Amino acid sequence: MKSRWCKWALLIGLACFVALGIRPSAVLAHAYVVSSAPAADETLDEAPSSVRIEFNEPIEASFYELDVIGPSGISEAAGEPVFDPEQPTRLSVELKPDLPEGVYAAKWRVVSGDGHPVSGTISFQIGQGAANSVPQHSAADQRSFPGWSLLAVRWLFYGGMALYLGTLAFHLWLLPAGKRTSVVRERLKRRSRMALLLGYAAAAAGVLLSLPQQTASDAGGGWSNAFDPDRLRETLTYTSFGEIWEYQAVLLAVLLAATILLLRAFSNKTCPGRLLLALAFAAGLGLLLAKAFIGHAATASVKSAAVTADFLHLAAGLIWLGGVGALAFLLPAAAARPKPLPAEALAGSAHAPATTEPLAGSARAPAPAEPLAGPARAPAPAEPLAGTAHAPAPTEPLAGSARAPAPAEPLAGTARAPAPAADPAADPGAATGGLSGRSDAPPSATAADSPQQPLYWHAVRRFSMLAAGCVAVLIATGVYGSLLHVPTWYALFHTDYGKVLLAKILLTLVCLALGLSAFLRGRKPSRPLGAGVWTEFALGLAVLVLAALLANLPTAAANPGPAKLTNQLPDGSRVTINITPNLVGANTFRAEIVGSDGQPRRDIEQVTLTLTSKEMDMGAAEIRFSGQQLGSDLPQAQADGIITMGGRWNIRVHILLKSLDTLDYDTELRVGSK
């Protein structure tokens, strides 16, 4: 069994790395402006007839705003903004005729493809009279941290699904198949019902509240607009979130029906059937898959791979965490020993048998619950009792005596009886009805709920194998997601997304350390896992808070940091180009060329950089460097230039030598949006 589980875990991990191992294109997630007409901070001689904004990705067909405020502080828009489904990346609005000279601000607000609202302002000027008063424009809202309600709603969903899936996984895989009927005691059934109810209630609250929460976020104005019927209908009809939410609602109804059947099954004396458990588990996974379609992965260039990775990452993490919770909450109830008999039932005469069941091996030997009546010298079993010189030793019971049982083996429980039939060394609890300790210890001195060691550690070892597979998937998809959303080391350490991701990785490593400790203890069972498993579960819930935060932060690809592009030429020379701050807007370009000997090349006439966007046709921008600067003792040339949009850019490097020979190559640049 262990070998088979290990092979499956290895195969799952390898499959994830093969399917997702190709480095993906970075995802900027939140929409941003790539161009506008008029352009940001542009000065026009004549008033335009309209304002048009182009975004890097399709925006939602609802909850968009575009207004133009003139010098007098009033709107100069001639009508409502226009969204064209045929061109879902564009938003425009017509302007009033004969606009006066002055500074204008085009204020926009849209919902990006990942369901997050973004906003900003683009300023432009008509005429030269107010040239010195043009304000700086903001490409997007700089507030990155989401509100508390959004985090709470998503955390409720994550936590509820972890508890629910963990309970199902416990009964599907962790309990040994042959023990399902015998170990389902009342306390385990009660705890299982409690975990299912709590998990479903939390997950359902997360799904149901996400609709008004998304409506409030998209429409602006907070929860005061969250339950407006018209706005809710607009969210359901015109946004991708609304479409996915409808699927979630259907799956939630299926999960409710399965939960009701599970609760009824737990009211009986046996576990629910595997088919019912598997159906509920599949519905839960369906909810997680739907959630992956309305996150950062939905805006990836290779959407199918990104959504698959996001789903696998979330499912593996929640199953692992839910399994930890099941070990802490359900396993002690499943592995607890039976309750001891009441003290009154054990009290009685020194001649009373120790059990209320018939003695084995004698068809005629009754086992009354009351003490045996009769003279002190009652007939004895087949062998003489130790310490009784005058005891007769008949092999058959005395005739005419209804009260004098004479089983083939000695009576257990009398003052003169020898050791019980069961071997205490083989089963320390056999003499006390399953209690651990000495056979002659009173019931009050024995722990009735101490674990049955074989069942307890067998379940722990099963979970270790399940957790190994989950961790393999978690690591593979986590690496893929990091490459997708965090393109550079600078972005990892200098962006909100990167810092939260580091905190999540650190807490996950602590959970892994605690899990490894439990795994090592499971190999050599000693005492129950105790508080360590509860600590791991609590830390896992904290990880879910960080996961909810990451799902609503702009990815680190929005700010990859200063770029350093190095390339080696066929003759051994090395060209290095630095771009700072590598964001939309003004940037500083620096170039350095050294020969194979490490010395500055002095045969450079000119270097030209030609920038063209890989996202859309934005024309070409050229940056030129003087060969005189490159050939100096400090071989670094500097020039300023403007990058008009974020995303991927191709840089064509053209080096003109003094001999009029040329060296050319292409390299790629990732530009941040803020």
XYZ file of C-alpha atoms in Angstrom:
674
model
C 0.000 0.000 0.000
C 2.753 2.436 0.967
C 4.732 1.688 -2.194
C 1.653 2.190 -4.402
C 0.786 5.547 -2.785
C 4.381 6.746 -3.130
C 4.378 5.825 -6.818
C 1.134 7.705 -7.367
C 2.478 10.777 -5.547
C 5.630 10.690 -7.682
C 3.634 10.307 -10.907
C 1.322 13.197 -9.972
C 4.273 15.431 -9.194
C 6.052 14.565 -12.437
C 2.879 15.084 -14.464
C 2.404 18.523 -12.959
C 5.988 19.512 -13.703
C 5.793 18.245 -17.291
C 2.415 19.853 -17.995
C 3.153 23.126 -16.272
C 6.920 23.309 -16.330
C 7.268 25.504 -19.416
C 7.871 29.046 -18.242
C 4.632 30.989 -18.838
C 4.154 34.539 -19.942
C 3.712 36.900 -17.030
C 0.208 37.906 -16.008
C -0.459 41.536 -15.098
C -3.994 40.578 -13.951
C -5.538 44.006 -13.411
C -6.425 46.006 -16.535
C -4.369 49.091 -17.337
C -4.302 51.728 -20.061
C -2.061 51.036 -23.029
C -3.046 54.080 -25.079
C -5.537 56.907 -25.176
C -6.693 59.662 -27.522
C -5.871 62.296 -26.460
C -2.736 60.833 -24.912
C -1.869 61.393 -21.290
C -0.578 64.939 -20.670
C -0.915 65.802 -24.364
C -1.453 69.426 -25.404
C -3.885 69.903 -28.307
C -4.349 72.901 -30.560
C -8.012 72.036 -31.158
C -10.682 70.450 -29.013
C -11.224 66.731 -29.683
C -14.652 65.336 -30.465
C -14.275 62.325 -28.165
C -11.996 60.596 -25.668
C -10.981 57.000 -26.307
C -9.090 54.687 -23.936
C -7.519 51.360 -24.935
C -6.814 48.728 -22.247
C -4.386 45.837 -22.262
C -7.147 43.233 -21.909
C -10.919 42.941 -22.430
C -12.893 44.691 -19.708
C -16.253 43.627 -18.324
C -19.303 44.792 -20.249
C -20.759 46.366 -17.120
C -19.898 48.808 -14.330
C -17.647 50.924 -16.558
C -17.382 54.694 -16.210
C -15.718 57.408 -18.303
C -16.281 61.080 -17.664
C -14.369 64.191 -18.761
C -14.163 67.074 -16.289
C -13.357 70.514 -17.736
C -11.617 73.590 -16.281
C -14.870 74.755 -14.666
C -15.206 71.495 -12.723
C -18.273 70.203 -14.579
C -18.683 67.254 -16.924
C -18.033 67.981 -20.609
C -19.208 64.555 -21.813
C -22.014 64.699 -24.381
C -23.492 61.324 -23.404
C -22.868 57.995 -21.739
C -19.606 56.109 -22.274
C -19.663 53.550 -25.086
C -18.490 49.945 -24.767
C -18.278 47.993 -28.017
C -18.526 44.182 -27.560
C -16.686 43.817 -30.861
C -13.740 45.726 -29.347
C -13.905 44.789 -25.636
C -10.587 46.481 -24.839
C -11.865 49.962 -25.793
C -13.972 52.536 -23.941
C -14.950 55.922 -25.381
C -17.201 58.915 -24.769
C -18.321 61.805 -26.994
C -17.516 65.387 -25.906
C -19.526 68.591 -26.169
C -18.639 70.835 -29.130
C -16.533 74.007 -28.894
C -14.752 73.175 -25.645
C -12.814 76.118 -24.161
C -9.074 76.089 -23.617
C -7.783 74.642 -20.367
C -6.892 71.417 -18.583
C -9.249 68.432 -18.772
C -9.313 65.210 -16.758
C -10.709 61.973 -18.196
C -11.692 59.885 -15.175
C -12.275 56.209 -15.868
C -13.291 53.143 -13.914
C -13.615 49.581 -15.279
C -13.728 45.998 -14.055
C -10.784 43.969 -15.365
C -10.982 40.432 -16.673
C -10.075 38.901 -13.296
C -13.079 40.598 -11.689
C -11.231 43.414 -9.927
C -12.264 47.064 -10.393
C -9.539 49.542 -11.351
C -9.684 53.256 -11.993
C -7.525 56.209 -12.970
C -7.322 59.668 -14.530
C -5.825 60.837 -17.814
C -5.173 64.559 -18.144
C -4.819 66.558 -21.355
C -4.857 70.229 -22.321
C -6.510 72.280 -25.025
C -4.488 75.364 -26.027
C -1.248 76.749 -24.601
C -2.642 79.053 -21.937
C -2.366 76.626 -19.023
C 0.690 74.660 -20.033
C 2.282 74.908 -16.625
C -0.774 73.620 -14.773
C -1.178 70.200 -16.403
C -1.516 67.716 -13.518
C 0.236 64.384 -13.459
C -2.038 61.586 -14.601
C -2.632 58.321 -12.780
C -2.855 55.247 -14.955
C -4.663 53.288 -12.284
C -5.833 53.312 -8.729
C -2.748 52.841 -6.570
C -4.619 51.292 -3.604
C -3.714 47.641 -3.950
C -4.868 46.027 -0.706
C -8.467 44.773 -0.897
C -11.149 45.584 1.660
C -11.765 43.408 4.707
C -15.137 42.158 3.443
C -13.624 40.727 0.284
C -10.983 38.868 2.312
C -13.561 37.593 4.819
C -15.869 36.260 2.114
C -13.081 34.440 0.284
C -11.572 33.080 3.526
C -14.978 31.716 4.556
C -15.127 29.799 1.301
C -11.571 28.461 1.592
C -11.919 27.455 5.248
C -15.326 25.859 4.775
C -14.194 23.810 1.788
C -11.071 22.660 3.659
C -13.181 21.397 6.570
C -15.753 19.768 4.279
C -13.274 18.065 1.941
C -11.143 16.967 4.881
C -14.124 15.227 6.496
C -14.969 13.434 3.250
C -11.330 12.441 2.704
C -11.193 11.046 6.244
C -14.100 8.658 5.623
C -13.073 7.875 2.047
C -9.374 7.158 2.507
C -8.032 7.603 6.006
C -10.188 5.078 7.876
C -9.140 1.488 7.098
C -11.743 -0.170 4.880
C -12.336 -3.083 7.247
C -12.894 -0.813 10.245
C -15.627 1.426 8.885
C -18.534 -0.334 10.579
C -16.888 -1.131 13.866
C -15.353 2.280 14.582
C -18.313 4.507 13.730
C -19.312 5.244 17.277
C -21.695 7.914 18.373
C -19.018 10.489 19.084
C -17.412 10.055 15.652
C -20.811 10.345 13.967
C -21.591 13.465 15.971
C -18.259 15.061 15.137
C -18.563 14.151 11.464
C -22.015 15.733 11.272
C -20.700 18.846 13.016
C -17.723 19.166 10.638
C -19.874 18.704 7.538
C -22.478 21.226 8.696
C -19.894 23.821 9.683
C -17.865 23.319 6.494
C -20.874 23.536 4.212
C -22.312 26.569 6.038
C -19.005 28.472 5.750
C -18.488 27.546 2.078
C -22.103 28.388 1.198
C -21.811 31.744 2.968
C -18.642 32.454 0.981
C -20.366 31.680 -2.320
C -23.655 33.457 -1.606
C -22.055 36.576 -0.130
C -19.570 36.828 -2.996
C -22.321 38.019 -5.351
C -23.364 41.146 -3.377
C -19.749 41.712 -2.397
C -18.660 41.664 -6.060
C -21.576 43.931 -6.954
C -20.562 46.415 -4.259
C -16.950 46.299 -5.447
C -17.815 46.753 -9.125
C -20.429 49.452 -8.639
C -18.536 51.386 -5.972
C -20.184 52.909 -2.940
C -19.684 49.907 -0.656
C -22.333 47.579 0.711
C -25.046 50.218 0.343
C -25.298 49.154 -3.326
C -24.631 45.475 -2.720
C -28.245 44.276 -2.550
C -29.761 46.562 -5.166
C -31.769 44.206 -7.447
C -30.871 46.074 -10.638
C -27.155 46.032 -9.861
C -27.249 42.370 -8.862
C -28.988 41.573 -12.142
C -26.357 43.595 -14.006
C -23.583 41.617 -12.316
C -25.203 38.300 -13.229
C -25.959 39.314 -16.814
C -22.957 41.310 -18.018
C -19.914 40.120 -16.088
C -17.865 36.932 -16.286
C -18.080 36.723 -12.501
C -21.884 36.515 -12.727
C -21.714 33.671 -15.247
C -19.308 31.661 -13.088
C -21.352 32.443 -9.961
C -24.415 30.806 -11.530
C -22.409 27.596 -11.995
C -21.268 27.833 -8.391
C -24.877 28.193 -7.229
C -25.860 24.999 -9.086
C -22.919 23.087 -7.617
C -23.793 24.446 -4.182
C -27.319 23.020 -4.558
C -25.876 19.622 -5.538
C -23.571 19.774 -2.541
C -26.528 20.613 -0.288
C -28.423 17.517 -1.443
C -25.346 15.353 -0.912
C -24.825 16.869 2.539
C -28.383 16.083 3.593
C -27.926 12.458 2.509
C -24.591 12.305 4.352
C -26.150 13.609 7.558
C -28.933 11.025 7.336
C -26.384 8.279 6.741
C -24.392 9.335 9.789
C -27.575 9.032 11.845
C -27.468 5.277 11.191
C -24.964 2.826 12.618
C -22.699 2.694 9.574
C -20.681 5.094 7.458
C -22.140 6.602 4.272
C -21.457 4.656 1.100
C -18.411 5.417 -0.991
C -20.549 6.539 -3.926
C -22.251 9.226 -1.849
C -18.946 10.375 -0.365
C -17.380 10.525 -3.839
C -20.331 12.510 -5.225
C -20.023 15.134 -2.484
C -16.254 15.244 -2.990
C -16.651 15.781 -6.752
C -19.167 18.606 -6.192
C -16.703 20.266 -3.821
C -13.913 20.042 -6.388
C -16.281 21.543 -8.956
C -16.714 24.597 -6.729
C -12.940 25.000 -6.521
C -12.614 24.709 -10.305
C -15.250 27.401 -10.822
C -13.368 29.704 -8.454
C -10.222 29.331 -10.591
C -12.040 30.884 -13.570
C -12.547 34.227 -11.812
C -9.055 34.812 -10.479
C -5.697 35.975 -11.799
C -5.429 32.836 -13.948
C -8.387 34.005 -16.046
C -6.219 36.723 -17.637
C -3.215 34.547 -18.483
C -2.034 34.251 -22.058
C -2.415 30.447 -21.836
C -5.638 30.415 -19.875
C -6.212 26.650 -19.799
C -2.837 25.891 -18.222
C -3.112 28.754 -15.734
C -6.640 27.818 -14.634
C -5.674 24.144 -14.303
C -2.654 25.035 -12.184
C -4.703 27.381 -10.013
C -7.364 24.715 -9.437
C -4.841 21.984 -8.614
C -2.976 24.293 -6.240
C -6.127 25.252 -4.370
C -7.521 21.699 -4.251
C -4.250 20.170 -3.033
C -3.846 22.812 -0.339
C -7.408 22.489 0.969
C -7.385 18.665 0.966
C -4.088 18.669 2.859
C -5.322 21.206 5.398
C -8.698 19.477 5.722
C -6.949 16.177 6.345
C -4.906 17.768 9.128
C -8.133 19.036 10.687
C -9.643 15.538 10.420
C -6.650 14.046 12.234
C -7.087 16.577 15.009
C -10.882 16.447 15.330
C -12.201 13.133 13.956
C -9.424 10.600 14.424
C -9.449 10.667 18.269
C -13.171 9.846 18.189
C -12.660 7.050 15.656
C -9.736 5.468 17.502
C -11.021 5.864 21.071
C -11.439 2.630 23.023
C -14.901 1.523 24.145
C -16.334 3.014 27.296
C -15.777 0.847 30.436
C -18.658 -0.969 32.073
C -20.306 0.904 34.961
C -18.757 0.295 38.352
C -22.021 -1.269 39.605
C -21.844 -3.961 36.939
C -18.341 -4.892 38.061
C -19.270 -4.981 41.731
C -20.399 -8.232 43.316
C -19.349 -11.313 45.141
C -15.848 -12.627 44.995
C -17.309 -15.590 43.181
C -19.013 -13.515 40.393
C -17.813 -14.001 36.814
C -16.052 -10.992 35.255
C -18.149 -11.022 32.106
C -21.843 -10.981 31.313
C -21.339 -13.135 28.225
C -21.221 -16.945 28.228
C -17.870 -18.500 28.851
C -16.185 -19.832 25.732
C -15.810 -23.522 25.305
C -18.824 -24.694 27.303
C -22.225 -25.027 25.719
C -23.836 -25.800 29.074
C -22.048 -23.159 31.110
C -24.327 -20.195 31.891
C -22.857 -16.842 32.836
C -25.348 -15.052 35.087
C -24.883 -11.406 35.869
C -25.447 -12.066 39.591
C -22.914 -13.716 41.906
C -22.955 -17.475 42.028
C -24.878 -18.760 45.006
C -23.908 -21.853 46.853
C -21.575 -23.196 49.441
C -18.009 -22.057 49.617
C -16.925 -25.447 48.333
C -18.888 -25.262 45.057
C -17.876 -27.748 42.378
C -14.654 -26.758 40.652
C -13.608 -26.691 36.993
C -11.688 -29.463 35.271
C -8.424 -28.591 37.011
C -8.133 -27.889 40.700
C -8.015 -24.311 41.826
C -4.680 -23.240 43.153
C -4.503 -23.036 46.906
C -7.502 -25.350 47.643
C -6.475 -28.653 49.079
C -9.966 -30.047 49.603
C -11.586 -28.955 46.349
C -13.070 -31.806 44.335
C -12.209 -31.972 40.670
C -15.103 -33.483 38.731
C -15.023 -33.271 34.972
C -18.806 -32.990 34.694
C -21.123 -30.593 36.504
C -22.816 -31.870 39.663
C -26.244 -33.202 38.974
C -29.180 -31.443 40.525
C -27.431 -28.223 41.146
C -28.788 -25.413 38.935
C -26.564 -22.885 40.516
C -23.270 -24.620 40.185
C -21.884 -24.095 36.692
C -18.891 -26.153 35.848
C -17.374 -25.019 32.555
C -14.574 -26.855 30.894
C -12.169 -24.083 31.804
C -11.694 -22.250 35.094
C -14.159 -19.484 35.972
C -12.801 -15.980 35.538
C -13.503 -13.388 38.132
C -13.719 -15.488 41.347
C -11.381 -14.843 44.193
C -9.631 -18.111 43.623
C -9.638 -17.988 39.788
C -6.361 -18.092 37.881
C -5.385 -15.526 35.190
C -7.988 -14.654 32.507
C -8.091 -16.573 29.249
C -6.803 -13.666 27.161
C -3.079 -13.006 27.249
C -2.421 -9.551 28.750
C 0.938 -9.354 27.060
C -0.689 -9.676 23.674
C -3.522 -7.295 24.446
C -2.993 -5.056 27.490
C -6.613 -4.021 27.423
C -8.205 -7.433 27.068
C -8.729 -7.919 30.786
C -10.488 -4.597 31.152
C -12.784 -4.614 28.168
C -10.383 -2.689 25.915
C -8.869 -0.414 28.604
C -5.149 0.090 28.788
C -3.334 -0.573 31.998
C -3.171 -3.399 34.522
C -5.937 -5.951 34.444
C -6.713 -5.429 38.137
C -6.857 -1.623 37.945
C -10.202 -0.030 38.804
C -12.130 1.569 35.920
C -11.729 5.065 37.297
C -7.980 4.783 37.062
C -7.957 3.883 33.356
C -8.318 6.248 30.364
C -11.392 5.105 28.456
C -10.622 7.261 25.465
C -7.014 6.267 24.891
C -6.429 5.508 21.195
C -6.502 2.042 19.748
C -2.914 2.111 18.563
C -3.195 0.016 15.337
C -6.163 1.987 13.991
C -4.779 5.376 15.075
C -1.348 5.005 13.506
C -2.706 3.240 10.442
C -4.853 6.326 9.722
C -1.863 8.613 10.362
C 0.256 6.662 7.891
C -2.531 6.777 5.308
C -2.737 10.537 5.697
C 1.036 10.856 5.323
C 0.794 9.226 1.892
C -2.164 11.417 0.905
C -0.352 14.516 2.137
C 2.752 13.577 0.146
C 0.739 13.628 -3.077
C -0.913 16.933 -2.143
C 2.431 18.532 -1.311
C 3.908 17.361 -4.633
C 1.048 19.012 -6.531
C 1.247 22.078 -4.276
C 4.949 22.601 -4.984
C 4.671 22.028 -8.744
C 1.737 24.383 -9.229
C 3.189 26.889 -6.768
C 6.382 27.158 -8.797
C 4.335 27.581 -11.973
C 2.193 30.291 -10.363
C 5.275 32.121 -9.103
C 6.771 32.195 -12.588
C 3.427 33.380 -13.898
C 2.822 36.194 -11.424
C 6.322 37.116 -10.139
C 8.658 37.660 -13.113
C 11.751 38.933 -11.233
C 13.463 38.726 -7.854
C 12.938 42.456 -7.491
C 9.187 41.968 -7.826
C 9.267 39.255 -5.165
C 10.896 41.499 -2.556
C 9.550 44.951 -3.487
C 5.858 44.483 -4.281
C 2.897 43.856 -1.989
C 2.112 40.674 -3.872
C 5.670 39.383 -3.514
C 5.859 40.156 0.212
C 2.555 38.423 0.955
C 3.699 35.456 -1.151
C 6.895 35.205 0.906
C 4.866 35.201 4.135
C 2.638 32.465 2.717
C 5.657 30.359 1.709
C 7.187 30.760 5.172
C 4.020 29.657 6.991
C 3.601 26.746 4.576
C 7.154 25.595 5.327
C 6.350 25.628 9.048
C 3.267 23.494 8.343
C 5.427 21.119 6.309
C 7.892 20.835 9.190
C 5.087 19.957 11.600
C 3.715 17.448 9.108
C 7.142 15.856 8.689
C 7.411 15.501 12.463
C 4.048 13.725 12.562
C 5.140 11.474 9.669
C 8.317 10.423 11.494
C 6.339 9.711 14.635
C 3.930 7.612 12.593
C 6.800 5.360 11.485
C 7.567 4.541 15.125
C 4.274 4.958 17.007
C 4.690 6.152 20.543
C 2.005 8.550 21.724
C -0.785 10.446 19.915
C 0.110 13.506 17.851
C -1.465 15.859 20.376
C -1.266 19.637 20.133
C 1.113 19.623 17.159
C -1.619 18.692 14.698
C -3.876 21.478 16.045
C -0.993 23.935 15.632
C -0.525 22.823 12.032
C -4.253 23.260 11.365
C -4.280 26.772 12.888
C -1.278 27.805 10.809
C -3.017 26.402 7.739
C -6.017 28.646 8.390
C -3.620 31.611 8.586
C -2.166 30.547 5.220
C -5.699 30.705 3.792
C -5.953 34.346 4.882
C -2.801 35.106 2.902
C -4.125 33.098 -0.055
C -7.313 35.177 -0.016
C -5.192 38.325 0.055
C -3.066 37.179 -2.893
C -6.182 36.427 -4.933
C -7.192 40.089 -4.739
C -3.843 41.864 -5.027
C -2.377 43.043 -8.342
C 0.280 40.520 -9.262
C 3.961 41.323 -8.910
C 4.234 41.394 -12.709
C 2.797 44.912 -12.511
C 6.156 46.094 -11.105
C 9.040 43.875 -12.221
C 11.626 46.494 -11.220
C 14.659 47.842 -13.084
C 15.635 45.640 -16.013
C 19.132 44.447 -16.838
C 19.447 42.808 -20.260
C 22.797 41.182 -21.045
C 23.794 39.505 -24.321
C 27.046 38.083 -25.618
C 27.968 38.803 -29.266
C 29.548 36.193 -31.570
C 32.984 37.822 -31.183
C 32.861 37.510 -27.383
C 31.823 41.086 -26.624
C 29.170 41.631 -23.957
C 26.342 44.166 -24.278
C 24.431 45.259 -21.168
C 21.309 47.455 -21.262
C 19.717 48.797 -18.066
C 16.200 50.333 -17.963
C 15.021 52.228 -14.870
C 12.368 52.198 -13.389
C 11.008 49.946 -16.161
C 7.450 51.274 -15.851
C 4.981 52.943 -18.178
C 6.111 56.535 -18.719
C 9.541 58.154 -18.605
C 12.508 55.785 -18.268
C 16.288 56.057 -18.248
C 18.212 53.769 -20.600
C 21.883 52.917 -20.069
C 24.084 50.872 -22.407
C 27.515 49.337 -21.905
C 29.666 47.357 -24.358
C 32.931 45.661 -23.418
C 35.161 43.413 -25.522
C 36.155 39.816 -24.862
C 39.126 41.150 -22.860
C 36.792 43.051 -20.519
C 37.910 46.454 -21.817
C 35.588 49.076 -23.370
C 35.219 48.764 -27.121
C 36.359 51.936 -28.843
C 35.242 51.001 -32.354
C 31.515 51.749 -31.708
C 30.003 54.507 -33.814
C 26.396 54.355 -32.577
C 23.925 52.048 -30.794
C 20.188 52.214 -31.526
C 17.427 50.505 -29.534
C 14.093 50.027 -31.334
C 11.193 49.172 -29.022
C 8.011 47.533 -30.365
C 5.191 46.140 -28.255
C 4.400 42.423 -28.451
C 0.914 43.010 -27.077
C -0.472 45.288 -29.808
C 0.596 47.665 -32.564
C 1.894 50.780 -30.783
C 4.426 51.839 -33.387
C 8.168 51.912 -32.727
C 10.200 53.993 -30.269
C 13.931 54.570 -30.789
C 16.661 55.228 -28.232
C 20.149 56.229 -29.521
C 23.543 56.145 -27.766
C 26.720 57.877 -28.833
C 29.743 55.705 -29.616
C 31.941 58.369 -28.005
C 30.405 57.676 -24.597
C 30.607 53.918 -25.041
C 34.295 54.056 -25.887
C 35.319 56.184 -22.894
C 37.058 54.925 -19.763
C 33.599 54.665 -18.188
C 31.919 52.806 -21.056
C 28.322 53.647 -20.281
C 25.986 55.746 -22.430
C 22.715 57.160 -21.113
C 19.506 58.368 -22.775
C 15.926 59.073 -21.760
C 12.842 57.629 -23.414
C 9.130 56.974 -22.890
C 7.483 53.541 -22.762
C 3.801 53.899 -23.576
C 2.388 50.642 -22.171
C 3.180 47.734 -19.901
C 3.647 44.122 -20.884
C 6.114 42.481 -23.249
C 8.278 44.557 -25.570
C 10.792 43.484 -28.187
C 14.059 45.442 -28.247
C 16.012 45.387 -31.477
C 19.653 46.266 -30.711
C 21.522 47.733 -33.697
C 25.279 48.373 -33.230
C 27.059 50.391 -35.929
C 30.844 50.025 -35.896
C 33.260 52.657 -37.181
C 34.139 50.228 -39.948
C 30.442 50.525 -40.977
C 29.884 46.889 -40.118
C 26.787 46.178 -38.022
C 25.852 43.808 -35.202
C 22.153 43.129 -34.526
C 20.152 41.006 -32.110
C 16.723 40.962 -30.399
C 15.850 40.667 -26.739
C 12.637 40.858 -24.730
C 11.687 43.381 -22.041
C 8.828 43.079 -19.539
C 7.507 46.496 -18.545
C 5.448 47.102 -15.428
C 2.229 49.079 -15.336
C 2.812 50.963 -12.086
